[in-house]
Amino acid sequence: MKIAMIGTGYVGLVSGVCFSDFGHKVVCVDKDPRKIEMLERGEVPIYEPGLDVLMHKNVEAGRLSFTLDLKTAIDGADAVFIAVGTPTRRGDGHADLTYVMAAAEEIAKAATGYMVVVTKSTVPVGTNRKVKEVISAAVPGLDFDVASNPEFLREGAAIDDFMKPDRVVVGVESDRAKQVMADIYRPLYLRDFPIVTTDLESAEMIKYAANAFLATKITFINEIAALCEKVGADVKSVSKGMGMDGRIGNKFLHAGPGYGGSCFPKDTMALARIGQEHAAPISIVETVIKVNEDVKRRMIDKLADLCDGGFNGQTVAVLGVTFKPNTDDMRDAPSLTIVPALVGGGAKVRVVDPQGRREGEHLLPGVTWEEDPYAAAKGADLLVILTEWNEFRALDLSRLAGSMAQAKLADLRNIYAASDAAAAGFTAYESIGRVGLT
Ligand code: NAD
């Protein structure tokens, strides 16, 4: 199969590379010349474990290439995937479809023969039909089909998620499009990974419903954690005991500083707006959005309590600013709420992150970047673990405590235990949903 992938971000690049690894011929297009220049030099513009090796392999095999020119990319393509961003629209919380519709129009103008236009971006129900209208209006009589193929990969584990998915969702309207999609995903189908084939609207809805459900699960355990702190229960034991119930499952039950990232915040917001517009409000999701903001604010209060009420004059070392480990993605990360509160409150903030510095330098003004946790903690009054990178999971706590001006630890990912912190010489330790040490 010949595939064109529009957008070389986290989803487009991973999907393009993986499709080429399936044996298809893939051309990836982006309108950002910086990204295409990097890709042509063999450099990966994002941090995603394993992506560089797989990309080089398929470029060398002649199955994968990159271009700024959409017309070249879609020439003779069986399918054109739209994998551009759908950020929150300013002002109303809706998904901004500007990039999707612009891509659809460009595809229409460059099309030469039958192709399936596949939307991989996360888009509100009804968008695939609008894509169809836009293409038909731009070039009346063009022979094409549309398909919805939402993506479920997680940054940091994206290749594995793409190659070994829990399921692939395909929304189609014609047998011809269904066949093209089946041919594209044949390697997964042959290995018994389930393909859910449905109508366009259901495919679009599956993606939003799945993300909103996961955001709800995280938020649920975060609220239980707050209650655990009041009643003296341990949220780690609570989630373990809950998660062993097969009906509940143990994933997405880790209490933390609130969900963030490029998907959950914007997708919950978009789903809430879709519900309101159709007079079918999804109150549970509206509440989740509000509670998640409360959770992030509670983190600031927790840190302020550890600093005896305020941040003025305090030196705070923050470990991790990306929204989760193994990615350089900072979009809607909890650090973007918490770090400015520290800086704004008058703290001197030192930051360490294995991959977050490139983005973080623009997004977190007023902080000092350090190379490692020990340099960051030296002489500090408070150490905050904000992202659970592996690098922060086996720290020499005694060395850290011994080098700090005040040995206080806020472990917002529940990596350590109060007893570890006490044994290492910390005088204060707070985590999420567990009895602390003060
Ligand atoms: P991104 O911002 O990383 O990448 C989008 C890319 O599209 C950019 O490089 C941009 O330059 C390019 N682009 C925009 N318009 C273009 C055009 N007309 N022609 C060529 N290139 C164009 O976005 P992302 O994180 O990859 O997300 C893409 C979509 O996938 C979103 O709808 C998102 O919700 C969804 N999604 C993301 C994830 C994730 O983990 N990031 C997971 C599942 C689904």
CSV table of C-alpha atoms in Angstrom, one decimal, residues 218-219 222-223 226 229 255-262 264-266 268-269 287-304 311 321-323 330-342 384 386 412-413 432:
chain,number,residue,atom,x,y,z
A,218,ILE,CA,-7.5,9.2,37.5
A,219,THR,CA,-9.7,12.0,39.0
A,222,ASN,CA,-7.2,11.6,43.2
A,223,GLU,CA,-10.4,12.5,45.2
A,226,ALA,CA,-7.6,13.5,49.4
A,229,GLU,CA,-5.3,12.0,53.9
A,255,ALA,CA,-3.0,9.1,42.7
A,256,GLY,CA,-0.9,12.1,41.6
A,257,PRO,CA,-0.9,15.9,41.0
A,258,GLY,CA,-3.7,15.8,38.4
A,259,TYR,CA,-3.8,14.7,34.8
A,260,GLY,CA,-2.2,16.7,32.1
A,261,GLY,CA,-0.8,16.2,28.7
A,262,SER,CA,-1.8,16.8,25.1
A,264,PHE,CA,-7.0,14.4,28.4
A,265,PRO,CA,-7.4,18.1,29.2
A,266,LYS,CA,-8.4,19.1,25.7
A,268,THR,CA,-12.5,16.1,28.2
A,269,MET,CA,-13.2,19.8,27.4
A,287,THR,CA,-17.1,17.7,37.1
A,288,VAL,CA,-13.9,15.8,36.3
A,289,ILE,CA,-12.5,18.9,34.5
A,290,LYS,CA,-13.3,21.1,37.5
A,291,VAL,CA,-12.0,18.6,40.1
A,292,ASN,CA,-8.7,18.2,38.2
A,293,GLU,CA,-8.1,21.9,38.5
A,294,ASP,CA,-8.8,21.6,42.2
A,295,VAL,CA,-6.3,18.7,42.5
A,296,LYS,CA,-3.6,20.9,40.9
A,297,ARG,CA,-4.4,23.7,43.3
A,298,ARG,CA,-4.3,21.3,46.2
A,299,MET,CA,-0.7,20.5,45.3
A,300,ILE,CA,0.2,24.2,45.6
A,301,ASP,CA,-1.4,24.3,49.1
A,302,LYS,CA,0.5,21.2,50.1
A,303,LEU,CA,3.8,22.7,49.0
A,304,ALA,CA,2.9,26.0,50.8
A,311,PHE,CA,7.2,30.4,49.1
A,321,VAL,CA,8.3,18.9,34.5
A,322,THR,CA,7.0,16.9,31.5
A,323,PHE,CA,3.4,15.7,31.9
A,330,MET,CA,4.9,19.6,28.2
A,331,ARG,CA,1.4,20.4,26.9
A,332,ASP,CA,-0.9,21.0,29.9
A,333,ALA,CA,1.6,19.4,32.3
A,334,PRO,CA,0.8,20.0,36.0
A,335,SER,CA,4.2,21.7,36.2
A,336,LEU,CA,2.8,24.5,34.2
A,337,THR,CA,0.4,25.3,37.1
A,338,ILE,CA,2.7,24.4,40.0
A,339,VAL,CA,6.0,25.9,39.0
A,340,PRO,CA,4.7,29.4,38.2
A,341,ALA,CA,2.9,29.4,41.6
A,342,LEU,CA,6.3,28.7,43.2
A,384,VAL,CA,9.5,18.2,44.9
A,386,LEU,CA,6.6,16.1,40.1
A,412,LEU,CA,3.7,14.0,44.4
A,413,ARG,CA,4.0,10.6,42.6
A,432,ILE,CA,-0.5,12.0,47.9
